Short mmCIF file of C-alpha atoms in Angstrom, two decimals:
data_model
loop_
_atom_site.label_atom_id
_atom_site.label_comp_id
_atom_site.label_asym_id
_atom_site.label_seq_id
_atom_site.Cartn_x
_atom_site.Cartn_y
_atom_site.Cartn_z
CA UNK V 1 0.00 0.00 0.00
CA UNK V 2 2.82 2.22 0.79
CA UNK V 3 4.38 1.85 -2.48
CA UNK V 4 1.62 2.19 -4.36
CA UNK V 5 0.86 5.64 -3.20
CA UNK V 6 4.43 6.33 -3.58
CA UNK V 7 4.06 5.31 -6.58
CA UNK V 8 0.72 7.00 -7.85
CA UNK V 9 1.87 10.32 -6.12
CA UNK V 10 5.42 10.57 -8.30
CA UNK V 11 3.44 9.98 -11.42
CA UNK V 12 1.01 12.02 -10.25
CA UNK V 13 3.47 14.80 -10.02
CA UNK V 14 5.49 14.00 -12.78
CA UNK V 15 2.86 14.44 -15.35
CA UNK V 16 1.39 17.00 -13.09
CA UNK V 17 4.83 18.92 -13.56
CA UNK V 18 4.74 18.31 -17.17
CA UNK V 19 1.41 20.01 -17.47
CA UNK V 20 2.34 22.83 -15.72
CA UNK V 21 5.55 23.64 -17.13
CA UNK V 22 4.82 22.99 -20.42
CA UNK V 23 1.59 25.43 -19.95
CA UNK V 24 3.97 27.81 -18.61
CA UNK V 25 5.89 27.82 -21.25
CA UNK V 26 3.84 28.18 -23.49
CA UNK V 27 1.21 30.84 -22.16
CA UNK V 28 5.04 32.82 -21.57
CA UNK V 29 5.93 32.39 -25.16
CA UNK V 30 2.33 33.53 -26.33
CA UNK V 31 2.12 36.43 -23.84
CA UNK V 32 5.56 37.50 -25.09
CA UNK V 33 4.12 37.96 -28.66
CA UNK V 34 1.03 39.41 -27.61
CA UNK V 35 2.66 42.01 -25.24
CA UNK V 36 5.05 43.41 -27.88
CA UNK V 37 1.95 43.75 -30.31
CA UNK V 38 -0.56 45.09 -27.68
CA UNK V 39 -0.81 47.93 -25.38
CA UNK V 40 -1.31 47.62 -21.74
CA UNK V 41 -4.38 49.74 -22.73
CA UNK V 42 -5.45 46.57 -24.63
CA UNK V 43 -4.51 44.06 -21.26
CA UNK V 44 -6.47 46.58 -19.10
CA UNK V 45 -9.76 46.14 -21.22
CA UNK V 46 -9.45 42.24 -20.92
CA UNK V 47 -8.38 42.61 -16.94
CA UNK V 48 -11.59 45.12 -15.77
CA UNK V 49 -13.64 41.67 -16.78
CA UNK V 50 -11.25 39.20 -14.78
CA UNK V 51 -13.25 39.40 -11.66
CA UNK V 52 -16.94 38.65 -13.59
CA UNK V 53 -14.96 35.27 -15.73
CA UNK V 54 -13.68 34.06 -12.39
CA UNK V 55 -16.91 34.27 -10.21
CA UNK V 56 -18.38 32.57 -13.09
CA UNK V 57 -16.57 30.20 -13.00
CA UNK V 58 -16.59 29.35 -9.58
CA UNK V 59 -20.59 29.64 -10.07
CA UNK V 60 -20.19 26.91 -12.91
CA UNK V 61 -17.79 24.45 -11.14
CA UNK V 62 -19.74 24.60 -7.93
CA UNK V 63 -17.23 22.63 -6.01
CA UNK V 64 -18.44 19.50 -7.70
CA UNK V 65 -15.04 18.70 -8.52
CA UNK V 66 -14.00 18.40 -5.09
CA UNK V 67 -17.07 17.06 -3.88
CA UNK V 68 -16.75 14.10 -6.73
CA UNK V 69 -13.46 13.86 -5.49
CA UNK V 70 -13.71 12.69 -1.74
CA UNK V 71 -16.93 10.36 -2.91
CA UNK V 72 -15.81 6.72 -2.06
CA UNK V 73 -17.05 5.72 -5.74
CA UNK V 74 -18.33 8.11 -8.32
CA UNK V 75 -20.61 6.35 -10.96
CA UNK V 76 -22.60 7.76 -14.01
CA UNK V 77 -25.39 8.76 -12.18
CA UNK V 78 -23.03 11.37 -10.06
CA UNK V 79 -21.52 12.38 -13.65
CA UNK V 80 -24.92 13.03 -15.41
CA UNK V 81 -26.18 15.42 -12.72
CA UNK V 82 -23.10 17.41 -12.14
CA UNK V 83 -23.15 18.10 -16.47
CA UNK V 84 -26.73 19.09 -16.39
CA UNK V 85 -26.48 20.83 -13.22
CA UNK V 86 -23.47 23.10 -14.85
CA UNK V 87 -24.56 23.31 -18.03
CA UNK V 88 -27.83 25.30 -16.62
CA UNK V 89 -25.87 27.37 -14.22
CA UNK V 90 -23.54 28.17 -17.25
CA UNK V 91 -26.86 29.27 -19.72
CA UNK V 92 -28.73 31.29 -16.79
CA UNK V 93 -25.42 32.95 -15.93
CA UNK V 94 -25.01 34.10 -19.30
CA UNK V 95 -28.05 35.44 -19.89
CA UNK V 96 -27.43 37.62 -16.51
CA UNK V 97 -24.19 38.86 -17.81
CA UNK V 98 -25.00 39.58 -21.17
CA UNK V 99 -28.08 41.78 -19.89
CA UNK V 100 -25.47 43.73 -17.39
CA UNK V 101 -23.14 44.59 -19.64
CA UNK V 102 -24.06 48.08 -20.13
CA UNK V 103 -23.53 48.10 -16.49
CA UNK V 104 -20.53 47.04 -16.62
CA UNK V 105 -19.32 49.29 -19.10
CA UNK V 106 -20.54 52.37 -17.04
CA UNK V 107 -18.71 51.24 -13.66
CA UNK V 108 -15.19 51.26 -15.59
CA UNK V 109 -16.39 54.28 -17.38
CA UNK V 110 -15.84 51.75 -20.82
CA UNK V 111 -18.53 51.91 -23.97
CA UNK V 112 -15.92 49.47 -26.07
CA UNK V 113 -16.83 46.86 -23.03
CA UNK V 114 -20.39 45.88 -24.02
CA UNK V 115 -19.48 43.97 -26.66
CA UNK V 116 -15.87 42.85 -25.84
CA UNK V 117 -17.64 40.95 -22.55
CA UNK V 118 -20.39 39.01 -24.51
CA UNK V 119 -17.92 37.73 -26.37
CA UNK V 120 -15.91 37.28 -23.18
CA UNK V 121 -18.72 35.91 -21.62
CA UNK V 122 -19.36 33.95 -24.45
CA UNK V 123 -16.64 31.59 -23.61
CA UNK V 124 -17.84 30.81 -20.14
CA UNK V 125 -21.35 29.38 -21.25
CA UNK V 126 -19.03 27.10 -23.47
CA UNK V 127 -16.65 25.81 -20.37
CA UNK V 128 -19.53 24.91 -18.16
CA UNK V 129 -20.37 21.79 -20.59
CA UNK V 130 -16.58 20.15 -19.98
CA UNK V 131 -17.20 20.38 -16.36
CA UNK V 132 -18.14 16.89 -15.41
CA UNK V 133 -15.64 15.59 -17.83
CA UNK V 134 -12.78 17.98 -16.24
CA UNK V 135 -13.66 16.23 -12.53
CA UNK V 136 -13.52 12.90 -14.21
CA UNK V 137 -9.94 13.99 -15.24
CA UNK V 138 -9.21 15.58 -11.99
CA UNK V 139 -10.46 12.28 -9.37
CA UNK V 140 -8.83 9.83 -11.62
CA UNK V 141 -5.81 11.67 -11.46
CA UNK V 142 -5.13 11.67 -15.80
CA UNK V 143 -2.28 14.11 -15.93
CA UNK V 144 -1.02 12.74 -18.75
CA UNK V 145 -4.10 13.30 -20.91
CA UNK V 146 -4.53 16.97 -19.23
CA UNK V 147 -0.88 17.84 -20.48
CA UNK V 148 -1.36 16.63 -24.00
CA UNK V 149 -5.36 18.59 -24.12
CA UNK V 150 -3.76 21.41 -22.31
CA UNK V 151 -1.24 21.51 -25.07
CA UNK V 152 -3.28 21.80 -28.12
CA UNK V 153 -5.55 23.91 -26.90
CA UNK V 154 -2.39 26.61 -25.59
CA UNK V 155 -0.89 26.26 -29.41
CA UNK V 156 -4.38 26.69 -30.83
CA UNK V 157 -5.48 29.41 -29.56
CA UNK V 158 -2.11 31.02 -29.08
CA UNK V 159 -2.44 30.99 -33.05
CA UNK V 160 -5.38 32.39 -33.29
CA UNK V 161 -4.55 35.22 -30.55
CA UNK V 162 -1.24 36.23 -32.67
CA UNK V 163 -3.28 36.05 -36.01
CA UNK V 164 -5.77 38.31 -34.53
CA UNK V 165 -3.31 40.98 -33.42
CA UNK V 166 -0.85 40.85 -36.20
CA UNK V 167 -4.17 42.09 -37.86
CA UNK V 168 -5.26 45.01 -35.82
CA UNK V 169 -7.83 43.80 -33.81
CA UNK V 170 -6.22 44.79 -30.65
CA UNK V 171 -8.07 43.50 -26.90
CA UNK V 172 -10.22 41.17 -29.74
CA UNK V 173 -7.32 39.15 -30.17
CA UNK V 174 -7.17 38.12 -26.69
CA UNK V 175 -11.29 37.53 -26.38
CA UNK V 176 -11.40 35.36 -29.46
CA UNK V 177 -8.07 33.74 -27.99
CA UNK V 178 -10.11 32.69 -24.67
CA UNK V 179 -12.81 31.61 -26.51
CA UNK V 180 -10.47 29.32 -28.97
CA UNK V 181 -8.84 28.32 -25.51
CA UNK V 182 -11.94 26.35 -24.43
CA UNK V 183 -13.68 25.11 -27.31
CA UNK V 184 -9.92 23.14 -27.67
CA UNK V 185 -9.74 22.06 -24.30
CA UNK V 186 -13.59 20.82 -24.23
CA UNK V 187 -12.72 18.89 -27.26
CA UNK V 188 -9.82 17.50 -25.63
CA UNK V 189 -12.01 16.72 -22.76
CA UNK V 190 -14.46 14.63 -24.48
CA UNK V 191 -11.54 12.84 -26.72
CA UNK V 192 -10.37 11.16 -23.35
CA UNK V 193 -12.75 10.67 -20.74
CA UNK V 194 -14.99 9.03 -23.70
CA UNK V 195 -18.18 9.56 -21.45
CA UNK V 196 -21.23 11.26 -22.65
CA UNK V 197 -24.08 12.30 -20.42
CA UNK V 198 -27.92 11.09 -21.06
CA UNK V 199 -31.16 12.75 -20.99
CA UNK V 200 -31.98 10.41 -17.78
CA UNK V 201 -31.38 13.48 -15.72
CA UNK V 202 -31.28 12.65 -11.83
CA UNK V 203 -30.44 15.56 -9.74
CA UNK V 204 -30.60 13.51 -6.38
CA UNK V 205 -26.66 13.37 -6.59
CA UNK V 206 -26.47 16.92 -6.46
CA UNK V 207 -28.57 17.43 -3.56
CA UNK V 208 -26.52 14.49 -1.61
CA UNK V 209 -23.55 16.51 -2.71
CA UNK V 210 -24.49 20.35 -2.05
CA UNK V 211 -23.33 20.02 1.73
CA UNK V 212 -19.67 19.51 0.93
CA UNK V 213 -19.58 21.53 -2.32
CA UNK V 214 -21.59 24.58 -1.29
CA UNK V 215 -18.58 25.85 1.18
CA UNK V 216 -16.26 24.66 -1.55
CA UNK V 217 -18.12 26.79 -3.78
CA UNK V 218 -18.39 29.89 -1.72
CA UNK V 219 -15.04 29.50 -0.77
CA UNK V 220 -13.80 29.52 -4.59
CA UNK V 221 -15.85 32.46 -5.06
CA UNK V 222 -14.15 34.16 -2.35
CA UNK V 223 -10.87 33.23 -3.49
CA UNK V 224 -11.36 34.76 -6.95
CA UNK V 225 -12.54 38.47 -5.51
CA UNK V 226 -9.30 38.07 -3.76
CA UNK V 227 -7.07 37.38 -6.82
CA UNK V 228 -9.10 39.58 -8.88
CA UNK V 229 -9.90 42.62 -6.82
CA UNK V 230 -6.72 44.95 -7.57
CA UNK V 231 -8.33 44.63 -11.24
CA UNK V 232 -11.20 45.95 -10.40
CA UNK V 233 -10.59 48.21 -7.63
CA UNK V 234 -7.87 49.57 -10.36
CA UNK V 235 -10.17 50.11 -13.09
CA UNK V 236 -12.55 52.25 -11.19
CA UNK V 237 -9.63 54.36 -9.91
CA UNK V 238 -6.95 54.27 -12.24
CA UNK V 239 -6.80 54.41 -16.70
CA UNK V 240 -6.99 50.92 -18.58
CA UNK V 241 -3.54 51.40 -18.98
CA UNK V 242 -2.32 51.26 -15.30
CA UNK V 243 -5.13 48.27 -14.97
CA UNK V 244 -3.02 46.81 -17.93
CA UNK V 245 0.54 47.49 -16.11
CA UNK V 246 -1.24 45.59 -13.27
CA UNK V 247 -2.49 42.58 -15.21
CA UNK V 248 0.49 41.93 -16.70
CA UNK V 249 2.33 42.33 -13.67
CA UNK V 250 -0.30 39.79 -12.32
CA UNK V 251 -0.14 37.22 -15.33
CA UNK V 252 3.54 36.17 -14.49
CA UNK V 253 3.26 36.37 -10.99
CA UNK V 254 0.26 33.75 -11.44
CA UNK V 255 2.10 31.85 -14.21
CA UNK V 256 4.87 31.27 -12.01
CA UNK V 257 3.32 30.31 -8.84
CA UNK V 258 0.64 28.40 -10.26
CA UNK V 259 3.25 26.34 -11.80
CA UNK V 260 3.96 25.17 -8.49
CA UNK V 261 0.42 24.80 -7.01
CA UNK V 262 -1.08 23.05 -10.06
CA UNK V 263 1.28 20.56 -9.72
CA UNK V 264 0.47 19.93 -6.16
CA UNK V 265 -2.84 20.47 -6.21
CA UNK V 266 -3.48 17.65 -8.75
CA UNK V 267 -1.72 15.00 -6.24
CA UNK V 268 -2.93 16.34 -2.60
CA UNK V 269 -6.77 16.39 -2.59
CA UNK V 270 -6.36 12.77 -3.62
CA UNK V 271 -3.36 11.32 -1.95
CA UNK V 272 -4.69 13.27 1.12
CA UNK V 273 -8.12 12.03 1.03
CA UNK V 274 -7.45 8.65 0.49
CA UNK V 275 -5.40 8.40 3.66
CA UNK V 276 -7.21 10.67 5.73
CA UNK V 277 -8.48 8.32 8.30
CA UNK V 278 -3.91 7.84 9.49
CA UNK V 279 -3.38 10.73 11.02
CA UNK V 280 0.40 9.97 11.61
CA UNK V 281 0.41 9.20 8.12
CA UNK V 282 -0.88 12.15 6.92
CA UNK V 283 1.00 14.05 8.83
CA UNK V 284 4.30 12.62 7.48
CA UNK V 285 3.04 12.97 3.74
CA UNK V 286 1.68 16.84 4.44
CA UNK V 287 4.89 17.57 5.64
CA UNK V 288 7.04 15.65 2.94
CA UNK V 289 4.57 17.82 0.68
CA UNK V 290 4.90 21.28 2.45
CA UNK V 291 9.26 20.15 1.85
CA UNK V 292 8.65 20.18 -1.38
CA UNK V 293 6.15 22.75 -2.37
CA UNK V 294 8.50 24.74 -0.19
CA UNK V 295 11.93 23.21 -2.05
CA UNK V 296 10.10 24.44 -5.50
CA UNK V 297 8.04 27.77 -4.45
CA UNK V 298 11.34 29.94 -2.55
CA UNK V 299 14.26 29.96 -5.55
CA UNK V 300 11.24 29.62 -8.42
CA UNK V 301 9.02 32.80 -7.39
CA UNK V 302 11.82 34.70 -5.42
CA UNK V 303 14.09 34.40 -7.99
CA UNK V 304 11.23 35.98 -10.40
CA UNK V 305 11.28 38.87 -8.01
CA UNK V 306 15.26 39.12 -8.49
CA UNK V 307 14.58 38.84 -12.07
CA UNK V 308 11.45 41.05 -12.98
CA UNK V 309 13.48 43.35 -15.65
CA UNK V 310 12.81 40.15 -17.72
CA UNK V 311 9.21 42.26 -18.73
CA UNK V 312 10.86 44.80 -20.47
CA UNK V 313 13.19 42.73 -22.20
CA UNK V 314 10.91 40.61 -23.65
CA UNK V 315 8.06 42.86 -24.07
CA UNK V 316 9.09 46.29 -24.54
CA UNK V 317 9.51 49.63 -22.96
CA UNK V 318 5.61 50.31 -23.03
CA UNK V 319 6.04 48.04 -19.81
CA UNK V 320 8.42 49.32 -17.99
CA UNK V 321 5.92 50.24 -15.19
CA UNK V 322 4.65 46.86 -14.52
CA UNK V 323 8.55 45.71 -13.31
CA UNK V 324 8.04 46.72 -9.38
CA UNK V 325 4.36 45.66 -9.66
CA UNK V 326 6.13 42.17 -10.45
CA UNK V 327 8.61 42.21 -8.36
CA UNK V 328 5.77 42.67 -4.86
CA UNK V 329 3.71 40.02 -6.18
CA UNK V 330 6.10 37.34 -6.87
CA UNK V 331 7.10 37.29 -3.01
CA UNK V 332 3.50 36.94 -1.77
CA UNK V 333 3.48 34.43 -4.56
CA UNK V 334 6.80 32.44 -2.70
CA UNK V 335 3.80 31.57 -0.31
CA UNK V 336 0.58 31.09 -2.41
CA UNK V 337 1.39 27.39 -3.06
CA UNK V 338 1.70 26.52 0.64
CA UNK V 339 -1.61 28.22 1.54
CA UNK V 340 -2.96 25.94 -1.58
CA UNK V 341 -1.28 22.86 -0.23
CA UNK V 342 -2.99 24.08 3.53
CA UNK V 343 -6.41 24.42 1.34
CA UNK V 344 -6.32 21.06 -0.35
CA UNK V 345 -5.74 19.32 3.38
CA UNK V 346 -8.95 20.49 4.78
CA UNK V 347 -10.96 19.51 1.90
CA UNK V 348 -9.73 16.00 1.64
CA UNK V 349 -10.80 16.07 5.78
CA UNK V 350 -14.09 17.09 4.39
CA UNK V 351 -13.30 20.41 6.11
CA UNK V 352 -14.89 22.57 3.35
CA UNK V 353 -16.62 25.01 6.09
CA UNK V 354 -12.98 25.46 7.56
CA UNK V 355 -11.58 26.33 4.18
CA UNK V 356 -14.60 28.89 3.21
CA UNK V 357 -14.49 30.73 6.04
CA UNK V 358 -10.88 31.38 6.53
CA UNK V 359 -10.78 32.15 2.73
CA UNK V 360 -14.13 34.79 3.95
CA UNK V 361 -11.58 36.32 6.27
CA UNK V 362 -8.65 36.71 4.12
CA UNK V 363 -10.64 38.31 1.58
CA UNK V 364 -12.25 40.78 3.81
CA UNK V 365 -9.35 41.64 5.25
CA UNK V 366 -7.77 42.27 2.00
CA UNK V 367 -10.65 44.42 0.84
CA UNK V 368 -10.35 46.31 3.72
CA UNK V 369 -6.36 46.56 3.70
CA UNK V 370 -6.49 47.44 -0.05
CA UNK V 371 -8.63 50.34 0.63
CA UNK V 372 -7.44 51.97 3.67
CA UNK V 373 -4.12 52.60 1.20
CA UNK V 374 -6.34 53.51 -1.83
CA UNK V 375 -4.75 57.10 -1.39
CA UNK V 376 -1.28 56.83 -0.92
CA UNK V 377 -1.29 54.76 -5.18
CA UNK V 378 -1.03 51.65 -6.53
CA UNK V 379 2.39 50.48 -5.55
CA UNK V 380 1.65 50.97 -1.87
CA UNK V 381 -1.92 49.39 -2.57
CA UNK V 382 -0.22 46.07 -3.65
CA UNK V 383 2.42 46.32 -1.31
CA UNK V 384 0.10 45.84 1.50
CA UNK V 385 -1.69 43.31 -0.64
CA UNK V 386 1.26 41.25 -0.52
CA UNK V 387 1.98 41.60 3.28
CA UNK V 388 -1.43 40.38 4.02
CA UNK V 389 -1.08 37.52 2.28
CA UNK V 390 2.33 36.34 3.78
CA UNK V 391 0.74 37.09 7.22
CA UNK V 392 -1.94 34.86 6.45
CA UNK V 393 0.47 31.63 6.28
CA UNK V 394 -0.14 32.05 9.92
CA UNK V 395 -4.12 31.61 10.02
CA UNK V 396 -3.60 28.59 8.09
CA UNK V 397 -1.33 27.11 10.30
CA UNK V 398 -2.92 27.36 13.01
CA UNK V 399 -5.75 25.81 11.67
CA UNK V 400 -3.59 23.29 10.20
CA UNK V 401 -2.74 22.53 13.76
CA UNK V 402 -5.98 21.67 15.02
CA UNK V 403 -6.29 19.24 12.28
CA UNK V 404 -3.38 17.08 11.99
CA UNK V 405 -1.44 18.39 14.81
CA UNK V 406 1.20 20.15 12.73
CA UNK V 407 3.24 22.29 14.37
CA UNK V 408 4.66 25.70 13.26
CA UNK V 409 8.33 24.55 14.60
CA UNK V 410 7.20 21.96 11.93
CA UNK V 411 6.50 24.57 9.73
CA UNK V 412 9.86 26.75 10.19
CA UNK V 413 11.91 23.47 9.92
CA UNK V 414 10.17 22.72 6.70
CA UNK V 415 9.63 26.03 4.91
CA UNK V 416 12.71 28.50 6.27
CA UNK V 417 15.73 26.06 5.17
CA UNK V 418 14.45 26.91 1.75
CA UNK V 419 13.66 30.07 2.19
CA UNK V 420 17.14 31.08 3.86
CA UNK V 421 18.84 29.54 1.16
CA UNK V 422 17.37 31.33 -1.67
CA UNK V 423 17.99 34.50 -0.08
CA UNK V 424 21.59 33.96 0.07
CA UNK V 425 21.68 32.88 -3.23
CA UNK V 426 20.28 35.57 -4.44
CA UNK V 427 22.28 38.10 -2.32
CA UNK V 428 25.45 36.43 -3.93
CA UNK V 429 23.88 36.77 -7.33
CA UNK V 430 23.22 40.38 -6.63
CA UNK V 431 26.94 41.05 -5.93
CA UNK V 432 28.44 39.17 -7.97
CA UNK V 433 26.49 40.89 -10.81
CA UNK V 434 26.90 44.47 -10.23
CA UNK V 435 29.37 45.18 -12.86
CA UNK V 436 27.12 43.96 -15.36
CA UNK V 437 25.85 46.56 -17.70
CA UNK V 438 23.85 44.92 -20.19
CA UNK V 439 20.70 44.22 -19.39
CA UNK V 440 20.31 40.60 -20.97
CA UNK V 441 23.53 39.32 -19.92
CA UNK V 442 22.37 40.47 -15.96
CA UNK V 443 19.87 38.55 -16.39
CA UNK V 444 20.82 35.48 -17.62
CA UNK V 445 24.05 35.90 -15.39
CA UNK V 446 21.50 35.63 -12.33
CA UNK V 447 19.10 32.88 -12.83
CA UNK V 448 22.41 30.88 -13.83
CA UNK V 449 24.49 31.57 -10.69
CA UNK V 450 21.52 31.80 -8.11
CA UNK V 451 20.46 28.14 -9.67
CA UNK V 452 23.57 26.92 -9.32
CA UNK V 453 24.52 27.90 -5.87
CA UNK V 454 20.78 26.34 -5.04
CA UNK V 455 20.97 23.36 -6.27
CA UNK V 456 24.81 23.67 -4.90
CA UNK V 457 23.41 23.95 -1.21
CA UNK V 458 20.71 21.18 -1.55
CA UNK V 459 23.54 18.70 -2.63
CA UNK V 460 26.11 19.62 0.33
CA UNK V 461 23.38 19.94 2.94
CA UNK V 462 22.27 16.34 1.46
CA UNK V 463 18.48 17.61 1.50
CA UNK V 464 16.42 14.51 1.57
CA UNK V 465 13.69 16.22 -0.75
CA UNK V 466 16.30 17.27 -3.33
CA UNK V 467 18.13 13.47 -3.41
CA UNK V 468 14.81 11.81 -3.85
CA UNK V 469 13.81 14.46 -7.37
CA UNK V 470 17.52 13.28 -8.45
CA UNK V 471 16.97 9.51 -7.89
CA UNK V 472 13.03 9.74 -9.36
CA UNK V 473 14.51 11.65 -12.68
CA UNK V 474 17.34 8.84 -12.66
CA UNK V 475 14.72 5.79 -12.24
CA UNK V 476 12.38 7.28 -14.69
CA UNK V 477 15.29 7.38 -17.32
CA UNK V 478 16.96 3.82 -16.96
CA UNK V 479 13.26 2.86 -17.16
CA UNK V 480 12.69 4.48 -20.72
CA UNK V 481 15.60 3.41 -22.09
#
């Protein structure tokens, strides 16, 4: 048994990892076209309707994926009523949003917004059908097939985005891109799960369900106002293109750390779950989990930070403001992997309520945070942002503690190590680097020496976490050949 979830977990996070990074990658290479043909003007149009996509969403999803998740078995009857279930959520929501656009359009003080979010909006109604299909994916853990959909559907619409803008059409190209985005991925979807709902429609599931998913549900909500607030708190205040300075800012910060909490997140609701009823056990994999988010998160999103005159390299001068908005994010962003890793412990507990409302407080308390600094401008706005959410590694600890009995020495022993190290690193970088002029060869001078010194220190200090990636890549390649 032991093995086996050894086993299943390094897959797991193998083709979790491939996933990731090769989404990464991509939605970099694609952003780095589109930002050298589009204005942050164009960025800010798409980012004033970031907050309305994501509630959505949320709305859509409904927890369900979660909810079909910690279900001991999961049939076709469970399947059917979670794609009807979404599919009318996704249809009434539309309708709703499509009516309120005008109102939308008047709140950011935007005419050209009525019809860019229908289109927008447009997209949504289509991603509530590949919902069942997506927690079918999700529970049965088919990374593989969600790096090779995932794929496609990046390169496809990536085309279609760059077509669009090489042509003129401006904050178009990155609607029709979205929209291109999820018909792909829906396709994808349906290619591998091979299941196809019937017209035997039995909502009793849904009801049995709504418990658990409803606090997952709110919860998600709440954690999309929080990601998605600056935008539009920023919009009402500030032009489209300081909302577009933000959003870009924003996109990498995201890419980054999501690279790291994707690939979790696909493996701990699971793994978690299905061992939930050891609690020594769990404890021992949460913290072998919290090593290695940890072991990942530091030198990959600090190391952004060190690194955020990569924007104007790559994109262009018209960015140049969006470099310090970067730089703030991507250390809050160090941490936003660990508070996912926190999140994904108390829902495999069935702890949804615990989740929702300490994701209630966080948001509040950024609301309230983010306004109280309204006046002093937007770099002291996200500043405070990001302090708030390092804080809050606290509140989930705690809670963390009443759970499995983890202990914040626990947490310092597992998280600091890598933390201290990347600091040092990148204070040697720093120095060593000074009498670099040019802009490209300071940058590539610095992710090559502050990796190297890492990976330096995690091979002296013999860091169990670090040994056991070398000997998995090392197994995994006298295997294939």
């Amino acid at each position: 048994m032991k093995e086996g979830l050894k086993e299943r977990t390094a897959k797991g996070l193998m083709w979790g990892a491939i996933n990731n990074l090769t989404s990464q990658l991509l939605m970099a290479l694609i952003g780095i076209i589109l930002g050298r043909l589009l204005t942050p003007a164009d960025y800010g149009m798409v980012g004033m309707l970031a907050i309305f996509t994501a509630i959505t969403g949320s709305l859509q999803e409904s927890g369900f994926t979660a909810a079909l998740t910690n279900l001991k078995e999961a049939t076709h009857r469970e399947y059917n009523a979670v794609f009807w279930t979404s599919t009318g959520i996704s249809i009434l929501l539309y309708l709703v949003l499509y009516i309120s656009a005008p109102l939308i359009a008047d709140y950011f003080h935007q005419p050209g917004l009525i019809p860019l979010s229908r289109l927008v909006f447009a997209s949504l109604l289509l991603a509530g059908i590949g919902i069942a299909h997506a927690a079918y994916m999700f529970r049965n853990m088919m990374n593989r097939e969600k790096a090779i959909t995932g794929f496609f559907a990046l390169v496809g619409s990536g085309i279609i985005g760059i077509t669009l803008a090489l042509n003129g059409y401006s904050y178009w190209s990155l609607a029709w891109q979205q929209f291109a985005y999820i018909c792909i991925i829906n396709i994808g979807r349906l290619y591998y799960v091979r299941w196809m709902p019937s017209f035997h429609i039995d909502l009793t599931p849904i009801r049995e369900m709504i418990g658990f998913s409803s606090k997952i549900l709110i919860t998600n909500i709440i954690n999309q106002v929080n990601n998605n607030i600056l935008s539009f708190i920023f919009g009402r205040l500030f032009t489209a293109g300081a909302v577009g300075n933000y959003t870009q800012a924003a996109k990498w910060n995201t890419m980054g750390h999501s690279l790291i909490s994707g690939t979790m997140q696909q493996v701990a609701q699971p793994v978690l779950a299905s061992i939930n009823e050891e609690e020594n056990r769990q404890l021992n994999v949460f913290r072998k989990m919290l090593r290695f988010t940890a072991f990942l998160s530091m030198p990959a999103m600090l190391g952004l930070a060190f690194i955020a005159d990569f924007i104007v390299v790559l994109l262009g001068e018209q960015w140049t403001d969006s470099v310090p908005l970067l730089r703030m994010l991507c250390i809050s962003g160090a941490f936003l992997p660990i508070h996912t890793l926190y999140q994904n412990l108390f829902i495999s507990h069935g702890r949804s309520d615990t989740y929702m409302w300490c994701s209630v407080a966080l948001v509040i308390t950024q609301i309230v945070v983010v306004m109280v600094f309204a006046t002093w401008g937007i770099e002291i706005m996200i500043a405070a942002y990001v302090v708030t959410l390092i804080l809050w590694t606290g509140i989930w600890q705690v809670l963390a503690y009443r759970l499995i009995q983890l202990r914040f020495i626990n947490l310092l022993k597992d998280v600091c190590p890598f933390l201290l190290a990347t600091i040092g690193c990148i204070g040697v970088a720093y120095y060593a680097t000074l009498f670099i002029t040019n802009v490209i060869a300071l940058i590539l001078s610095r992710i090559i020496i502050t990796s190297l010194l890492y990976m330096a220190i995690m091979k002296i200090a013999h860091v169990k976490i670090f040994m056991e990636c070398i000997q998995f890549i090392f197994k995994r390649h006298e295997i294939n050949h």
